[in-house]
Amino acid sequence: MKKPTANADTPALRWSDPHLERERERYEQPLPSREFIMDVLRQQGAPLLPEMLAGLLGITEDESDLFSRRLRAMERDGELMQNRRGDLCVVEKLDLIKGRVEGHPDGFGFLAPDDGSDDLYLSPREMQKTMHGDRAMAREIGLDRRGRREGKIVEVLERANTHIVGRLVVEHGIMLVAAENKRITQDILIPAGNQGNAEPGQVVSVELIEQPGKYAKPMGRVVEVLGSYADPGMEIEIALRKHSLPYIFPETVEKIAKKLPKKVLKKDHAGREDIRHLPLVTIDGETARDFDDAVYCEPDGNGFRLVVAIADVSHYVQPGDPLDVEAYSRGNSVYFPRRVIPMLPEELSNGLCSINPQVERLCMVCDMQIGAQGAVKDYRFYPAVMYSHARLTYNQVWDWLQHPQNAGAHGDLLPQLNNLYTLFKVLLKARGRRGAIDFETIETQMIFNEDKKIDRIIPVYRNDAHRLIEECMLAANVCASDFLQKKKQPALYRIHEGPTPEKLTALREFLSEFGFGLGGGDDPHAKDYAVLLESIKGRPDAQLLQTVMLRSLQQAVYSPDSIGHFGLAYEHYTHFTSPIRRYPDLLIHRAIKAALKGEQYKPGAWAELGGHCSMTERRADDATRDVEAWLKCFYMQDRVGETFPGTISSVTGFGIFVALDDIYVEGLVHISELGSDYFHFDKARHQIAGERTGVRYRMGDRVHVKIVRVSLDTSRIDFVLAGADGTELISKAPGKDGAPAGDKQSKHAAADTDAPHKKSRSRKPRKGK
């Protein structure tokens, strides 16, 4: 097909751009819009050289650089690409798939398409062109040997990795860095003279000076030496860099924070209600340092008045200022064992915005009237100035509620604490009627020695004081959601969807083997889960059944679409109660303030805000999980050779994970250690079974295991079954009628890793979920 050429009439083509006015508003020299460029290329019906496209659109010589920049941006975003001859092609006409690369420690990877379709398998050879986290375009080239769609990388659109943390090693005289992130399997070559002061074996941060390509290995230079693996706190330093967590406040933010007043100024009282007379108290964990919330309760007719006062962070952090930009970047505070990476500088998080005792603080208040049956009859939001009358702990309050004589000098607070406890019991009954799911899980706390390493891991049991505060926070969050909906103010909601049809089918098949069923048909309610949970209490396999139920649910995220919270059984729900440590809560405060003034808060695209905040939450979870895993490995490295009883906590295609009794550490029994047989993974039944022997290992089975290997490099603990023949069990998880369940086998080999897990952390329990 002959390519078109420009003529005297074609310059007029650009002026028919339907988005011309928008471009004129944005730029001094308006160019044809992206949409119009795409339309013109589609209409030509064939790829065009950039200069021919410029001729068609009447691009002048003065505009050529700007136009080339726009085309490059469109290439980066995957709208256009150049073929081998340099022609511009419309990507959608090339049957290419855009997505994000997800690497696997074994060298292969996947492309997760932007359109949500099934992943494309990327062979180890294809993964040499890219890295985990990159955005790329791929062409589907067929099916792999397991029947999965397979792809070939056509172009990398966006590089995700500029800095990588890892260990510096020397192999055959060549210096390289092995990435700490095991999803990045390429070693980073360090050219001579680029290692700085680093010594082999040290942990370093590397700046990439050359990205991987079809014929090129990634290369870098050492920009920071972190130290030795065994150095105290090194696991946190690695996690911060591995997960790209912002952990140093920019100088501009530090300067602003230092200029903040040390206490609430009188001028800031203007426009606020004065509730300093109310005996509000904070109730948190012993180690908490930032106090988001204070509570007060009193009888009100046949019901109660509940006041929840939340630190008014939005008064000090204004939209678009450096404090706000940094808070958005962080998204949330990150709680590591022994260290917190705060969302806000300490002057705010532990100072002006922390509801410390016996000082004035600015707050946003949710003032509720709650009926005798636990229903919120009315509520009111307003800015206020408050005074916390005491800083109490969960254990302290629970002790006083059971033994009032122990309150001593705080005896004057007992009436309101008793009011709170009475209200809690009312709210708890309402929760039961609503049908909220209440999974029973064990929280753990790491106790550290003087060398900042784990001395022991202990269980932490929640008492009614924890649950009391949680119910108060839930009530305030629901009121915030209701208020914003009534005011038609867009916002970020905390949404939690029920099980997908596939997971629901798998759950019902699993439960049927135990003689149980889940109500609700194709659209179960949280109450159906709650009823089932109640019916399995006391059974020896209750933990197994509960775990499978929990994994059938989806992960909670932030979204502008108020579709409800399945687990809590709320039709609408948002986060209002922790603006010190969660950016979504700060947005909600601003939205409420705007609505109170009859205005509307417009921070930008709410969907993008929700996606970002969900990402930072997952990022924090991944980082804390890494740190805890490394610390547990360090804790267990001196116990190699010892034998422990435990429970199979997860079954995968490559083996079984076992959680040790009373130690709260998990390790892997690899499939090769299960015995002399071909073992096949049955995902639906959460078991792995031997083809010849019929030996089965199922989640919930009790086993004895011996520790054979602890790797600090990979944060992995390897077990073998304690029985000499690899078959010793303490007991089997019973199926229907108490017998081991299921005889069907499956040859699937994928790990069931897509379900949410509740994590244990040595910090105060989250409030308001």
Short mmCIF file of C-alpha atoms in Angstrom, two decimals, residues 20 222 238 255:
data_model
loop_
_atom_site.label_atom_id
_atom_site.label_comp_id
_atom_site.label_asym_id
_atom_site.label_seq_id
_atom_site.Cartn_x
_atom_site.Cartn_y
_atom_site.Cartn_z
CA LEU A 20 -8.41 21.23 20.23
CA VAL A 222 27.05 0.60 44.30
CA ILE A 238 16.79 -4.34 53.40
CA LYS A 255 11.60 22.10 57.86
#
